[in-house]
GROMACS .gro file of C-alpha atoms in nm:
model
  144
    1MET     CA    1   2.936  10.005 -20.729
    2ARG     CA    2   2.705  10.284 -20.762
    3SER     CA    3   2.415  10.061 -20.698
    4SER     CA    4   2.589   9.919 -20.398
    5ALA     CA    5   2.660  10.270 -20.271
    6ARG     CA    6   2.296  10.356 -20.323
    7GLY     CA    7   2.197  10.042 -20.142
    8VAL     CA    8   2.420  10.139 -19.852
    9GLU     CA    9   2.277  10.491 -19.853
   10ASN     CA   10   1.924  10.355 -19.866
   11SER     CA   11   2.002  10.115 -19.586
   12ALA     CA   12   2.155  10.395 -19.382
   13ALA     CA   13   1.850  10.614 -19.449
   14ASN     CA   14   1.621  10.325 -19.354
   15ILE     CA   15   1.819  10.267 -19.038
   16GLU     CA   16   1.798  10.637 -18.951
   17GLN     CA   17   1.425  10.641 -19.013
   18SER     CA   18   1.378  10.323 -18.811
   19SER     CA   19   1.586  10.470 -18.530
   20ALA     CA   20   1.387  10.793 -18.543
   21ARG     CA   21   1.061  10.596 -18.536
   22ALA     CA   22   1.188  10.381 -18.250
   23ALA     CA   23   1.293  10.694 -18.058
   24ALA     CA   24   0.952  10.853 -18.121
   25ALA     CA   25   0.779  10.533 -18.009
   26SER     CA   26   1.001  10.525 -17.701
   27ASP     CA   27   0.910  10.888 -17.627
   28ARG     CA   28   0.540  10.807 -17.663
   29THR     CA   29   0.579  10.507 -17.434
   30ALA     CA   30   0.756  10.725 -17.177
   31GLU     CA   31   0.478  10.985 -17.200
   32ASN     CA   32   0.212  10.715 -17.159
   33SER     CA   33   0.399  10.574 -16.859
   34ALA     CA   34   0.417  10.923 -16.707
   35ARG     CA   35   0.041  10.972 -16.765
   36THR     CA   36  -0.030  10.634 -16.607
   37ALA     CA   37   0.185  10.725 -16.305
   38ARG     CA   38   0.004  11.059 -16.268
   39ALA     CA   39  -0.333  10.883 -16.294
   40SER     CA   40  -0.223  10.633 -16.027
   41GLU     CA   41  -0.116  10.920 -15.802
   42ASP     CA   42  -0.451  11.093 -15.859
   43THR     CA   43  -0.636  10.770 -15.778
   44ALA     CA   44  -0.431  10.723 -15.461
   45ARG     CA   45  -0.497  11.085 -15.360
   46SER     CA   46  -0.868  11.039 -15.426
   47ALA     CA   47  -0.873  10.721 -15.219
   48ARG     CA   48  -0.694  10.895 -14.931
   49SER     CA   49  -0.935  11.187 -14.960
   50ALA     CA   50  -1.235  10.953 -14.956
   51ALA     CA   51  -1.098  10.767 -14.653
   52THR     CA   52  -1.041  11.096 -14.473
   53ALA     CA   53  -1.390  11.215 -14.560
   54SER     CA   54  -1.536  10.888 -14.436
   55TRP     CA   55  -1.342  10.915 -14.109
   56VAL     CA   56  -1.452  11.277 -14.059
   57SER     CA   57  -1.811  11.183 -14.140
   58ALA     CA   58  -1.801  10.904 -13.881
   59GLY     CA   59  -1.665  11.152 -13.627
   60PHE     CA   60  -1.948  11.395 -13.697
   61ALA     CA   61  -2.201  11.112 -13.668
   62ALA     CA   62  -2.057  11.014 -13.329
   63VAL     CA   63  -2.069  11.373 -13.205
   64SER     CA   64  -2.427  11.403 -13.331
   65ALA     CA   65  -2.525  11.083 -13.148
   66ILE     CA   66  -2.369  11.213 -12.826
   67GLN     CA   67  -2.553  11.543 -12.860
   68ASN     CA   68  -2.882  11.361 -12.925
   69ALA     CA   69  -2.830  11.145 -12.616
   70ARG     CA   70  -2.761  11.455 -12.406
   71ALA     CA   71  -3.072  11.624 -12.541
   72ALA     CA   72  -3.282  11.316 -12.461
   73ARG     CA   73  -3.146  11.306 -12.104
   74ALA     CA   74  -3.215  11.676 -12.062
   75ALA     CA   75  -3.571  11.626 -12.190
   76GLU     CA   76  -3.624  11.337 -11.946
   77GLU     CA   77  -3.493  11.547 -11.658
   78GLN     CA   78  -3.717  11.836 -11.759
   79THR     CA   79  -4.018  11.603 -11.773
   80ALA     CA   80  -3.937  11.466 -11.426
   81ILE     CA   81  -3.903  11.819 -11.287
   82THR     CA   82  -4.231  11.923 -11.449
   83GLN     CA   83  -4.412  11.620 -11.305
   84SER     CA   84  -4.266  11.686 -10.960
   85MET     CA   85  -4.373  12.048 -10.975
   86ALA     CA   86  -4.724  11.945 -11.086
   87ALA     CA   87  -4.752  11.702 -10.791
   88GLN     CA   88  -4.638  11.974 -10.551
   89GLU     CA   89  -4.888  12.215 -10.702
   90GLN     CA   90  -5.171  11.962 -10.662
   91THR     CA   91  -5.075  11.902 -10.299
   92HIS     CA   92  -5.067  12.276 -10.238
   93GLN     CA   93  -5.404  12.329 -10.407
   94PHE     CA   94  -5.559  12.045 -10.203
   95ALA     CA   95  -5.417  12.193  -9.881
   96MET     CA   96  -5.564  12.532  -9.973
   97TRP     CA   97  -5.903  12.374 -10.057
   98ARG     CA   98  -5.916  12.189  -9.723
   99GLN     CA   99  -5.913  12.528  -9.551
  100THR     CA  100  -6.237  12.628  -9.724
  101GLU     CA  101  -6.578  12.541  -9.574
  102GLU     CA  102  -6.628  12.257  -9.823
  103GLY     CA  103  -6.277  12.127  -9.749
  104LYS     CA  104  -6.346  12.128  -9.376
  105GLN     CA  105  -6.664  11.929  -9.434
  106TYR     CA  106  -6.472  11.681  -9.650
  107VAL     CA  107  -6.206  11.633  -9.378
  108ALA     CA  108  -6.478  11.571  -9.117
  109TRP     CA  109  -6.650  11.318  -9.346
  110ARG     CA  110  -6.318  11.149  -9.429
  111ASN     CA  111  -6.231  11.111  -9.061
  112GLN     CA  112  -6.558  10.922  -9.012
  113ALA     CA  113  -6.533  10.728  -9.340
  114ILE     CA  114  -6.187  10.582  -9.282
  115PRO     CA  115  -6.289  10.358  -8.985
  116LEU     CA  116  -6.609  10.261  -9.167
  117ALA     CA  117  -6.413  10.162  -9.478
  118GLN     CA  118  -6.179   9.951  -9.265
  119LEU     CA  119  -6.481   9.782  -9.098
  120LEU     CA  120  -6.625   9.701  -9.443
  121ARG     CA  121  -6.292   9.553  -9.561
  122ASP     CA  122  -6.272   9.337  -9.247
  123ARG     CA  123  -6.631   9.214  -9.296
  124GLN     CA  124  -6.556   9.134  -9.660
  125THR     CA  125  -6.255   8.927  -9.552
  126GLN     CA  126  -6.467   8.744  -9.290
  127TRP     CA  127  -6.735   8.666  -9.552
  128GLN     CA  128  -6.475   8.531  -9.794
  129LEU     CA  129  -6.325   8.309  -9.521
  130ALA     CA  130  -6.672   8.183  -9.421
  131TRP     CA  131  -6.761   8.100  -9.780
  132ALA     CA  132  -6.427   7.928  -9.836
  133GLN     CA  133  -6.491   7.717  -9.523
  134ALA     CA  134  -6.846   7.634  -9.630
  135ILE     CA  135  -6.730   7.533  -9.978
  136GLY     CA  136  -6.452   7.320  -9.828
  137ASN     CA  137  -6.700   7.146  -9.590
  138ALA     CA  138  -6.939   7.083  -9.880
  139GLN     CA  139  -6.660   6.932 -10.089
  140ASP     CA  140  -6.553   6.711  -9.799
  141SER     CA  141  -6.912   6.585  -9.745
  142VAL     CA  142  -6.957   6.485 -10.110
  143SER     CA  143  -6.817   6.141 -10.184
  144ALA     CA  144  -6.577   6.094 -10.468
   0.00000   0.00000   0.00000
């Protein structure tokens, strides 16, 4: 009986140890599950943070593109204004020069040169028409 009592005691002790080990293993499993859940939450937070950063970055890129377009338009407008002012300045300078003695001589020469230039253009046109007619007559007189 004693040996049977010892066997029961040993069995009870083994059961207690097994239960304690199972409880410890269960605790470790619960801790690991909690760690995994926290890691998943951290990963989700990181993903949300990355998505937010990407969205904000895209917004800044869009704003930058808009500002660059505005700057380009402003530069084009400034260039157009500068060119217009330069043309006005040239016209003004030419008008001032025409009032000098040399400018007056140029205006007198120009007034005579304009009709002469037109006469030369008309003569050039007449020559071209005459040559075209002569070439056409020569082609017609040659047999195929």
